Structure formats: C-alpha cells, structure tokens
Short mmCIF file of C-alpha atoms in Angstrom, two decimals:
data_model
loop_
_atom_site.label_atom_id
_atom_site.label_comp_id
_atom_site.label_asym_id
_atom_site.label_seq_id
_atom_site.Cartn_x
_atom_site.Cartn_y
_atom_site.Cartn_z
CA UNK A 11 0.00 0.00 0.00
CA UNK A 12 1.34 3.42 -1.00
CA UNK A 13 1.98 5.87 1.82
CA UNK A 14 0.51 9.28 1.01
CA UNK A 15 2.41 11.47 3.48
CA UNK A 16 5.61 12.56 1.74
CA UNK A 17 9.08 11.95 3.10
CA UNK A 18 10.76 15.32 3.53
CA UNK A 19 14.32 15.86 2.32
CA UNK A 20 16.66 18.71 3.28
CA UNK A 21 19.46 19.42 0.83
CA UNK A 22 22.68 20.95 2.18
CA UNK A 23 24.54 22.44 -0.75
CA UNK A 24 23.34 23.24 -4.23
CA UNK A 25 26.44 23.29 -6.37
CA UNK A 26 27.24 20.94 -9.22
CA UNK A 27 26.09 17.84 -7.34
CA UNK A 28 23.37 19.36 -5.19
CA UNK A 29 21.61 21.04 -8.10
CA UNK A 30 21.63 17.76 -10.01
CA UNK A 31 20.16 15.93 -7.01
CA UNK A 32 17.36 18.49 -6.86
CA UNK A 33 16.73 18.22 -10.60
CA UNK A 34 16.46 14.43 -10.53
CA UNK A 35 14.19 14.52 -7.50
CA UNK A 36 11.87 16.79 -9.46
CA UNK A 37 11.99 15.22 -12.91
CA UNK A 38 11.86 11.62 -11.64
CA UNK A 39 9.39 12.28 -8.83
CA UNK A 40 6.83 9.69 -9.98
CA UNK A 41 9.45 6.96 -10.43
CA UNK A 42 10.99 7.71 -7.03
CA UNK A 43 7.56 7.55 -5.43
CA UNK A 44 6.90 4.15 -6.99
CA UNK A 45 10.29 2.77 -5.98
CA UNK A 46 10.18 4.06 -2.42
CA UNK A 47 6.50 3.54 -1.69
CA UNK A 48 5.89 7.16 -0.73
CA UNK A 49 6.30 10.61 -2.26
CA UNK A 50 9.58 12.43 -1.66
CA UNK A 51 9.43 16.16 -1.10
CA UNK A 52 12.31 18.62 -1.23
CA UNK A 53 11.58 20.58 1.95
CA UNK A 54 14.52 22.99 2.01
CA UNK A 55 17.83 23.83 0.36
CA UNK A 56 20.66 25.39 2.38
CA UNK A 57 23.12 27.51 0.40
CA UNK A 58 25.75 30.17 1.01
CA UNK A 59 24.61 32.54 -1.76
CA UNK A 60 20.82 32.77 -1.79
CA UNK A 61 20.63 35.33 -4.60
CA UNK A 62 21.99 32.98 -7.25
CA UNK A 63 19.34 31.75 -9.70
CA UNK A 64 18.80 27.99 -9.31
CA UNK A 65 16.73 26.65 -12.17
CA UNK A 66 13.94 24.31 -11.12
CA UNK A 67 14.19 25.10 -7.41
CA UNK A 68 11.46 27.11 -5.69
CA UNK A 69 13.18 30.20 -4.21
CA UNK A 70 10.96 29.80 -1.13
CA UNK A 71 12.86 26.62 -0.27
CA UNK A 72 16.26 28.31 -0.28
CA UNK A 73 17.83 29.33 3.03
CA UNK A 74 21.23 30.30 4.38
CA UNK A 75 20.43 28.87 7.81
CA UNK A 76 21.43 25.23 7.44
CA UNK A 77 21.31 24.64 11.18
CA UNK A 78 17.67 25.73 11.42
CA UNK A 79 16.83 23.52 8.44
CA UNK A 80 18.23 20.32 9.98
CA UNK A 81 16.65 21.18 13.36
CA UNK A 82 13.11 21.46 12.00
CA UNK A 83 12.07 18.08 13.34
CA UNK A 84 9.91 17.16 10.34
CA UNK A 85 12.87 16.33 8.07
CA UNK A 86 13.21 12.63 7.27
CA UNK A 87 16.49 12.67 5.35
CA UNK A 88 19.30 15.22 5.13
CA UNK A 89 21.43 15.10 1.97
CA UNK A 90 24.84 16.66 2.65
CA UNK A 91 26.88 17.68 -0.40
CA UNK A 92 28.69 20.76 0.91
CA UNK A 93 31.97 18.93 1.61
CA UNK A 94 34.72 19.81 4.05
CA UNK A 95 34.89 19.11 7.77
CA UNK A 96 32.92 21.97 9.29
CA UNK A 97 30.10 22.90 9.30
CA UNK A 98 29.26 19.53 7.69
CA UNK A 99 30.19 17.47 10.77
CA UNK A 100 28.05 19.56 13.13
CA UNK A 101 25.14 19.66 10.69
CA UNK A 102 25.17 15.87 10.27
CA UNK A 103 25.23 15.15 14.01
CA UNK A 104 22.53 17.78 14.55
CA UNK A 105 20.40 16.07 11.91
CA UNK A 106 20.67 12.75 13.78
CA UNK A 107 19.74 14.46 17.04
CA UNK A 108 16.59 15.89 15.46
CA UNK A 109 15.37 12.67 13.89
CA UNK A 110 16.77 12.66 10.37
CA UNK A 111 18.87 10.07 8.58
CA UNK A 112 21.76 11.32 6.46
CA UNK A 113 23.07 10.72 2.94
CA UNK A 114 26.51 12.24 2.38
CA UNK A 115 29.12 12.52 -0.36
CA UNK A 116 31.74 13.90 2.03
CA UNK A 117 34.83 11.70 1.70
CA UNK A 118 37.13 13.96 3.72
CA UNK A 119 34.81 14.02 6.73
CA UNK A 120 34.04 10.30 6.60
CA UNK A 121 37.73 9.41 6.34
CA UNK A 122 38.54 11.59 9.34
CA UNK A 123 35.51 11.10 11.59
CA UNK A 124 33.57 8.17 10.16
CA UNK A 125 33.59 6.24 13.45
CA UNK A 126 32.14 9.16 15.41
CA UNK A 127 29.46 9.80 12.77
CA UNK A 128 28.45 6.13 12.73
CA UNK A 129 28.27 6.17 16.52
CA UNK A 130 25.99 9.21 16.42
CA UNK A 131 23.76 7.55 13.81
CA UNK A 132 23.53 4.37 15.93
CA UNK A 133 22.80 6.34 19.08
CA UNK A 134 19.76 7.94 17.48
CA UNK A 135 18.69 4.90 15.43
CA UNK A 136 19.27 6.59 12.06
CA UNK A 137 20.99 5.74 8.78
CA UNK A 138 24.29 7.11 7.48
CA UNK A 139 24.81 6.27 3.79
CA UNK A 140 27.67 7.56 1.60
CA UNK A 141 27.99 5.65 -1.66
CA UNK A 142 28.86 8.87 -3.51
CA UNK A 143 31.90 9.51 -1.29
CA UNK A 144 34.20 6.99 -2.97
CA UNK A 145 33.69 6.41 -6.68
CA UNK A 146 30.96 8.65 -8.05
CA UNK A 147 28.32 6.65 -9.87
CA UNK A 148 30.13 3.33 -9.42
CA UNK A 149 28.24 1.08 -6.97
CA UNK A 150 31.03 0.04 -4.63
CA UNK A 151 30.27 0.59 -0.95
CA UNK A 152 27.01 -1.34 -1.01
CA UNK A 153 28.57 -4.37 -2.79
CA UNK A 154 31.47 -4.37 -0.30
CA UNK A 155 29.36 -4.19 2.84
CA UNK A 156 26.31 -6.12 1.63
CA UNK A 157 26.87 -8.29 -1.45
CA UNK A 158 30.31 -9.46 -0.24
CA UNK A 159 29.40 -9.48 3.47
CA UNK A 160 29.82 -13.26 3.61
CA UNK A 161 33.18 -13.27 1.87
CA UNK A 162 36.72 -12.40 2.99
CA UNK A 163 38.17 -9.46 1.07
CA UNK A 164 41.94 -9.53 0.76
CA UNK A 165 42.71 -6.59 -1.51
CA UNK A 166 41.09 -3.51 -2.98
CA UNK A 167 43.08 -1.65 -5.64
CA UNK A 168 41.60 1.25 -7.50
CA UNK A 169 41.85 4.33 -9.66
CA UNK A 170 39.57 6.54 -7.58
CA UNK A 171 40.36 10.03 -8.87
CA UNK A 172 39.32 11.02 -12.38
CA UNK A 173 41.52 14.13 -12.54
CA UNK A 174 44.74 12.24 -11.94
CA UNK A 175 43.77 9.44 -14.29
CA UNK A 176 43.05 11.96 -17.06
CA UNK A 177 46.46 13.59 -16.56
CA UNK A 178 48.39 10.32 -16.49
CA UNK A 179 46.45 8.95 -19.44
CA UNK A 180 47.26 12.08 -21.43
CA UNK A 181 50.96 11.77 -20.54
CA UNK A 182 50.89 8.13 -21.61
CA UNK A 183 49.02 8.54 -24.88
CA UNK A 184 50.62 11.78 -26.15
CA UNK A 185 54.02 11.96 -24.44
CA UNK A 186 53.03 15.24 -22.78
CA UNK A 187 54.77 16.41 -19.64
CA UNK A 188 52.97 16.67 -16.31
CA UNK A 189 52.34 20.42 -16.46
CA UNK A 190 51.08 20.30 -20.05
CA UNK A 191 48.64 17.51 -19.19
CA UNK A 192 47.48 19.34 -16.05
CA UNK A 193 46.85 22.52 -18.06
CA UNK A 194 44.65 20.57 -20.48
CA UNK A 195 42.76 18.94 -17.60
CA UNK A 196 42.14 22.38 -16.11
CA UNK A 197 40.96 23.84 -19.43
CA UNK A 198 38.49 20.96 -19.85
CA UNK A 199 37.15 21.34 -16.32
CA UNK A 200 38.57 18.06 -15.00
CA UNK A 201 40.98 19.82 -12.61
CA UNK A 202 40.20 22.51 -10.06
CA UNK A 203 41.99 25.87 -10.10
CA UNK A 204 43.92 24.48 -7.13
CA UNK A 205 44.45 20.79 -8.01
CA UNK A 206 46.44 19.94 -4.86
CA UNK A 207 43.85 17.64 -3.31
CA UNK A 208 43.81 15.54 -6.47
CA UNK A 209 47.39 15.50 -7.72
CA UNK A 210 48.97 15.14 -4.27
CA UNK A 211 46.71 12.17 -3.50
CA UNK A 212 44.67 13.65 -0.62
CA UNK A 213 41.36 12.89 -2.35
CA UNK A 214 42.35 9.31 -3.14
CA UNK A 215 43.74 8.79 0.38
CA UNK A 216 40.40 9.73 1.95
CA UNK A 217 38.66 7.24 -0.32
CA UNK A 218 41.24 4.57 0.51
CA UNK A 219 40.54 5.03 4.23
CA UNK A 220 36.82 4.51 3.67
CA UNK A 221 37.34 1.48 1.43
CA UNK A 222 39.83 -0.18 3.80
CA UNK A 223 37.51 0.29 6.76
CA UNK A 224 34.60 -1.37 4.98
CA UNK A 225 36.62 -4.13 3.29
CA UNK A 226 38.50 -5.23 6.41
CA UNK A 227 35.94 -4.44 9.14
CA UNK A 228 38.53 -2.21 10.77
CA UNK A 229 38.62 1.48 11.58
CA UNK A 230 41.04 3.13 9.18
CA UNK A 231 41.51 6.88 9.41
CA UNK A 232 42.98 9.25 6.88
CA UNK A 233 46.14 9.51 8.99
CA UNK A 234 46.64 5.74 8.59
CA UNK A 235 46.94 6.00 4.81
CA UNK A 236 50.36 6.42 3.23
CA UNK A 237 50.11 9.11 0.56
CA UNK A 238 52.39 10.03 -2.32
CA UNK A 239 51.32 12.40 -5.09
CA UNK A 240 51.97 12.16 -8.82
CA UNK A 241 53.59 15.54 -9.53
CA UNK A 242 57.05 13.96 -9.91
CA UNK A 243 55.97 11.49 -12.61
CA UNK A 244 57.78 12.32 -15.85
CA UNK A 245 57.64 11.44 -19.53
CA UNK A 246 60.81 9.42 -18.91
CA UNK A 247 58.94 7.31 -16.35
CA UNK A 248 56.31 6.52 -18.97
CA UNK A 249 59.01 5.61 -21.47
CA UNK A 250 60.48 3.18 -18.93
CA UNK A 251 57.04 1.78 -18.19
CA UNK A 252 56.42 1.14 -21.88
CA UNK A 253 59.70 -0.74 -22.16
CA UNK A 254 58.38 -3.04 -19.41
CA UNK A 255 54.98 -3.43 -21.06
CA UNK A 256 53.38 -1.22 -18.39
CA UNK A 257 51.63 2.09 -17.90
CA UNK A 258 51.44 4.34 -14.82
CA UNK A 259 48.36 4.99 -12.67
CA UNK A 260 47.79 6.72 -9.34
CA UNK A 261 46.45 3.84 -7.26
CA UNK A 262 44.67 3.52 -3.95
CA UNK A 263 45.63 0.12 -2.53
CA UNK A 264 44.14 -1.49 0.56
CA UNK A 265 45.33 -4.97 1.43
CA UNK A 266 45.28 -7.57 4.15
CA UNK A 267 48.66 -8.99 5.22
CA UNK A 268 49.45 -12.54 4.11
CA UNK A 269 48.99 -13.79 7.68
CA UNK A 270 45.70 -11.88 8.03
CA UNK A 271 46.90 -10.14 11.18
CA UNK A 272 47.10 -6.57 9.85
CA UNK A 273 46.13 -4.30 6.97
CA UNK A 274 47.72 -1.50 4.97
CA UNK A 275 46.28 1.41 3.03
CA UNK A 276 48.29 3.51 0.61
CA UNK A 277 48.07 5.89 -2.35
CA UNK A 278 50.92 6.38 -4.82
CA UNK A 279 51.80 6.22 -8.52
CA UNK A 280 52.63 2.73 -9.74
CA UNK A 281 53.46 0.87 -12.92
CA UNK A 282 50.89 -1.75 -13.85
CA UNK A 283 51.13 -4.25 -16.73
CA UNK A 284 49.18 -3.43 -19.86
CA UNK A 285 47.55 -6.84 -19.45
CA UNK A 286 45.88 -5.77 -16.20
CA UNK A 287 42.24 -4.61 -16.64
CA UNK A 288 42.94 -1.28 -14.95
CA UNK A 289 45.61 -0.37 -17.49
CA UNK A 290 42.84 0.24 -20.03
CA UNK A 291 40.95 2.72 -17.81
CA UNK A 292 41.22 5.94 -19.79
CA UNK A 293 40.39 9.61 -19.35
CA UNK A 294 38.58 10.70 -16.21
CA UNK A 295 37.11 7.27 -15.50
CA UNK A 296 37.53 5.31 -12.26
CA UNK A 297 37.91 1.59 -11.65
CA UNK A 298 38.25 -0.52 -8.53
CA UNK A 299 39.61 -4.07 -8.51
CA UNK A 300 38.49 -6.27 -5.59
CA UNK A 301 40.05 -9.62 -4.67
CA UNK A 302 38.29 -11.95 -2.22
CA UNK A 303 38.47 -15.59 -1.15
CA UNK A 304 35.21 -16.86 -2.61
CA UNK A 305 34.24 -14.39 -5.33
CA UNK A 306 37.76 -14.13 -6.70
CA UNK A 307 38.54 -11.02 -8.74
CA UNK A 308 35.88 -8.37 -9.40
CA UNK A 309 36.20 -5.05 -11.18
CA UNK A 310 33.92 -2.03 -10.85
CA UNK A 311 34.22 0.62 -13.57
CA UNK A 312 32.56 3.89 -14.52
CA UNK A 313 32.55 7.68 -14.22
CA UNK A 314 33.91 8.59 -10.81
CA UNK A 315 33.03 12.28 -10.62
CA UNK A 316 30.78 14.99 -12.03
CA UNK A 317 27.33 16.25 -11.16
CA UNK A 318 25.17 13.58 -12.77
CA UNK A 319 27.24 10.49 -11.85
CA UNK A 320 27.65 11.59 -8.23
CA UNK A 321 23.98 12.55 -7.99
CA UNK A 322 23.08 9.07 -9.22
CA UNK A 323 24.87 7.54 -6.24
CA UNK A 324 23.26 10.06 -3.87
CA UNK A 325 19.79 9.25 -5.18
CA UNK A 326 20.45 5.53 -4.84
CA UNK A 327 21.25 6.07 -1.17
CA UNK A 328 18.24 8.33 -0.78
CA UNK A 329 15.91 5.61 -2.07
CA UNK A 330 17.46 3.03 0.29
CA UNK A 331 17.24 5.33 3.31
CA UNK A 332 13.65 6.31 2.54
CA UNK A 333 12.65 2.64 2.23
CA UNK A 334 14.26 1.99 5.62
CA UNK A 335 12.40 4.96 7.03
CA UNK A 336 9.05 3.60 5.88
CA UNK A 337 9.85 0.15 7.20
CA UNK A 338 10.99 1.45 10.56
CA UNK A 339 14.44 -0.08 10.12
CA UNK A 340 18.00 1.00 9.49
CA UNK A 341 20.55 -0.36 7.05
CA UNK A 342 24.08 -1.61 7.76
CA UNK A 343 26.12 0.58 10.06
CA UNK A 344 29.81 0.53 10.81
CA UNK A 345 31.42 -2.89 10.97
CA UNK A 346 34.74 -2.63 12.81
CA UNK A 347 34.69 -5.88 14.78
CA UNK A 348 38.00 -7.14 13.32
CA UNK A 349 39.92 -4.14 14.71
CA UNK A 350 43.06 -5.11 12.81
CA UNK A 351 46.17 -2.97 13.25
CA UNK A 352 47.17 -0.78 10.32
CA UNK A 353 50.79 -1.50 9.43
CA UNK A 354 53.19 1.28 8.38
CA UNK A 355 54.32 1.69 4.79
CA UNK A 356 57.69 0.16 5.65
CA UNK A 357 56.02 -3.25 6.01
CA UNK A 358 54.44 -3.15 2.53
CA UNK A 359 55.93 -5.69 0.13
CA UNK A 360 55.90 -5.06 -3.61
CA UNK A 361 58.17 -4.82 -6.66
CA UNK A 362 60.17 -1.71 -7.56
CA UNK A 363 61.50 -0.01 -10.67
CA UNK A 364 64.58 2.12 -9.89
CA UNK A 365 66.39 4.36 -12.39
CA UNK A 366 69.94 5.35 -11.46
CA UNK A 367 72.36 7.79 -13.08
CA UNK A 368 75.78 6.19 -12.78
CA UNK A 369 79.35 6.50 -14.01
CA UNK A 370 79.96 4.59 -17.22
CA UNK A 371 82.91 2.46 -16.15
CA UNK A 372 83.66 -1.16 -15.24
CA UNK A 373 82.46 -2.50 -11.89
CA UNK A 374 79.49 -0.17 -11.40
CA UNK A 375 76.89 -2.87 -11.94
CA UNK A 376 78.69 -5.17 -9.49
CA UNK A 377 78.75 -2.42 -6.83
CA UNK A 378 75.04 -1.71 -7.28
CA UNK A 379 74.13 -5.41 -7.19
CA UNK A 380 76.13 -5.83 -3.98
CA UNK A 381 74.17 -3.04 -2.27
CA UNK A 382 70.87 -4.67 -3.23
CA UNK A 383 72.07 -8.04 -1.94
CA UNK A 384 73.30 -6.57 1.35
CA UNK A 385 69.82 -5.21 2.02
CA UNK A 386 68.04 -8.41 1.11
CA UNK A 387 66.48 -7.05 -2.08
CA UNK A 388 66.55 -9.51 -4.97
CA UNK A 389 67.03 -8.15 -8.49
CA UNK A 390 64.78 -9.38 -11.28
CA UNK A 391 66.17 -7.51 -14.29
CA UNK A 392 68.84 -4.89 -15.04
CA UNK A 393 69.14 -2.66 -18.09
CA UNK A 394 72.17 -0.42 -18.68
CA UNK A 395 72.89 2.18 -21.34
CA UNK A 396 75.36 5.03 -21.57
CA UNK A 397 78.11 6.97 -23.32
CA UNK A 398 80.67 9.70 -22.71
CA UNK A 399 81.34 8.57 -19.17
CA UNK A 400 77.73 8.72 -18.00
CA UNK A 401 75.19 5.90 -17.93
CA UNK A 402 71.67 5.00 -16.92
CA UNK A 403 70.99 1.86 -14.92
CA UNK A 404 67.42 0.56 -14.56
CA UNK A 405 66.84 -2.10 -11.91
CA UNK A 406 63.58 -4.00 -11.45
CA UNK A 407 63.38 -5.95 -8.21
CA UNK A 408 61.51 -8.98 -7.04
CA UNK A 409 59.07 -8.33 -4.19
CA UNK A 410 60.67 -6.52 -1.26
CA UNK A 411 59.53 -4.48 1.71
CA UNK A 412 59.40 -0.71 1.47
CA UNK A 413 61.77 -0.49 4.44
CA UNK A 414 64.34 -2.71 2.71
CA UNK A 415 64.09 -0.72 -0.50
CA UNK A 416 64.49 2.57 1.39
CA UNK A 417 67.66 1.28 3.02
CA UNK A 418 68.96 0.12 -0.34
CA UNK A 419 68.42 3.52 -1.96
CA UNK A 420 70.10 5.32 0.94
CA UNK A 421 73.14 3.09 0.53
CA UNK A 422 73.17 3.56 -3.25
CA UNK A 423 73.29 7.34 -2.83
CA UNK A 424 76.56 6.94 -0.90
CA UNK A 425 78.34 5.19 -3.76
CA UNK A 426 80.81 7.40 -5.62
CA UNK A 427 79.76 5.79 -8.89
CA UNK A 428 76.07 6.64 -8.44
CA UNK A 429 75.42 10.21 -9.62
CA UNK A 430 71.80 10.21 -8.55
CA UNK A 431 68.52 8.33 -8.24
CA UNK A 432 66.41 9.49 -11.19
CA UNK A 433 63.17 7.80 -10.12
CA UNK A 434 61.66 5.09 -7.95
CA UNK A 435 58.35 3.56 -8.99
CA UNK A 436 56.42 0.70 -7.44
CA UNK A 437 55.18 -2.08 -9.73
CA UNK A 438 51.69 -3.40 -8.92
CA UNK A 439 49.05 -5.64 -10.41
CA UNK A 440 51.18 -8.72 -11.03
#
C-alpha cells in the first residue's frame, strides 16, 4: 500500500552535485515515489549565496540557515553535499539528534571522523549512507558491505580520482609532460583551479581510508593512509614503463597482510602491466579491482566524478534510506569488529623499478648489485645504457619491503659511482 504522506528531504549544498540531485528529484518524482512507496518532497535547500538563480528550485525553499533547516524536526532525510569538515560534521550530528537520517558525499569528513558519525547515527537509530563519497556513480560501498558481506576481502586496488587518471592517461598517450597535461585537464574542467587535493593524493587517500575500513571491518583513518602524489611522474617514467609493457596509474591500494593479522592502506603512482584490466581505464574514468576468497577477482568501472554520476549515487542512497524509514528499520552501520592494526608503509611488500644515473665504467653494476644483496632485495632484471662517461641503470626488483628498499636507496646514494637516483616507482598488479 502506497503511503501518502511525503518523506521530507533537506538538501545541504546546491552546487554541481546538489543542483543535479534536486533536478532528478523533481523530474523523476513519480518513479521515485513508486520505488520508495511514498512521495519524496524537497523541503529545504541550504546555500551560502541565496541570490543565485537555481533553475527548477522554488526560491521559497532556499535558506542560508542550514542549522535551522536540519533542526526542523519534520525532516526525514538530510542530503549533505557541501563537503569539508565543518560545518558539515556539526550539521550531520545535529540532523541525527533531530530525527533525520543522512546521505553524504563527504569523503574527507568520513575518512577523518567516520567512526564518530556512525556512533551518532547508531545512538539515534538513524541511517548514514555515503555511496557517492568513494567512486561517483560506481556502486562500490554497497557491494562491499552487503553483497560481499559473507566473503573475505583480501585486496582492494583502485583508480579513484578522475583528474589524476586523465592527466596520467594524457601523458601516456601523447608523451606530454605533467604540467602540459594538467593545463589541459584544467581547461576541460577536470581539474580545479587548485588541483592539490587531487594531484597530491589527498582525495584518493580519503577514499582509501573509507574502502579499507569497509573491506577489512577495521577502523582506518585518513592519517593511517600512506600518501604520495603524482607531480614527480615524468615522460621518462612513462618511457620506462612502456619498455616493461606497463603504464602508470595513481592507485589507492588497501590490502590484508598474508597472515591476516594486519592491513595496509596507501596511495601512490605505480606501474601496472598493460595486461591488467585497470591499465585500459582511460580519461577521467575510475575503476576498482576487488580480490576476495570466494568471489575471486571483481572489477567495478565507470565515471567517478561529475554532477550527474555523483547525484546518481546520492539518489540511490536516498531511495534506500527512505525505504528503511518507511519500514521502521536501518541499514548496515559501521562494521569494525575485526579491529586489525594498520601496518606502516615500511612493512608493505611489492616490486620496484629504480632508475639510477651512474658513471659509465667497469664495476658499477657489481657495486650496485652488492648493495641490493646486502639489504636483502633480490634483483629481477637490469638494463644499462650510456656513453661519454655517463650511464643509466634501470633495476627492477623482485618483491621486497618498502623499508628494505628505502635502506637500499640510501646506501646507493653513498656510492661514488652513483650520480643520482632518477626515479623510484612501485610495480603493482602482477
């Protein structure tokens, strides 16, 4: 039986995503009503600049007082798309206190204070959903915490930032330098005027924290995630990658230790073989590769940002939360029962690609190989080229810990025959 009293929704933020959420709520109102079992009514829209024209939104709904909106008491669901830590955190907890469930796209806040927000939601018997916080339109959080709830997830590796993937893809396909590719991304609207959060890996690190927490049933905060940006990636790195049959992606990697006793979460550029499915992810698209005991390998792919894709994920959460509201239930909350320790980056084991500038004379390769051996790092392949007294030495290792590799590089820098370390790149996906 259809419920006639509408469910009231408060929208916090009406920018690119918020305006698209409002548009879909209006244009798809009949479909949403049928899917939920009750009408959904946009009851208020909190903005910073009320004088701006917002097509399709009744000006009477617009307010600058977000706190008063979430305190109304008749609001069923608050949709938060303003981003940042404050005032979003206070507005979300206030919404719970006044009887509303929350749908959020706020990756930074969830990565920093997800545990506290889940606790507040549980305390008041309300939902906290955030599918849009990780991979735009790609359904990922719900499959991880519901569809794969009976499985054991061992690894999640993903391209979770469209801006960085566009830049790296452009460098790969055209031979452009980093700055040239960034300028094109900015001109096309893929990069912000200040791209720091994207290119330095902050955005991807927040998403990695959320993914690791869900995948491993462990609280993982943003501070637990190792982060390395992509601004130092060069055209020469791509040339080396191509010689290995690889490309370069900025990856978010969350993995369970081989003994199952700890987890790691990290974001950094890495070479991946062209044979890996994620190597073919082009432009501003995202992809996440999940490995589990029973299901095996799964890949989720699609647009990871933008108004319409992100709004799609928000509306999916809104439908789920509204259905729960009607049924008098709540969906899955935080699952942190495993409480596994998060290991430091030094414990991470992977392969490495190291480019060295060395003197072109006999015995150099033997000296370099000795340093690797002394630090317990096994060499897979070596490639040397040079002339006029200078040479380039490219070493690809077998799997080694980050700590061992760091010690190796420090020792290499002390050799008189090593002029410098041109680049160090991890090799993943093998």
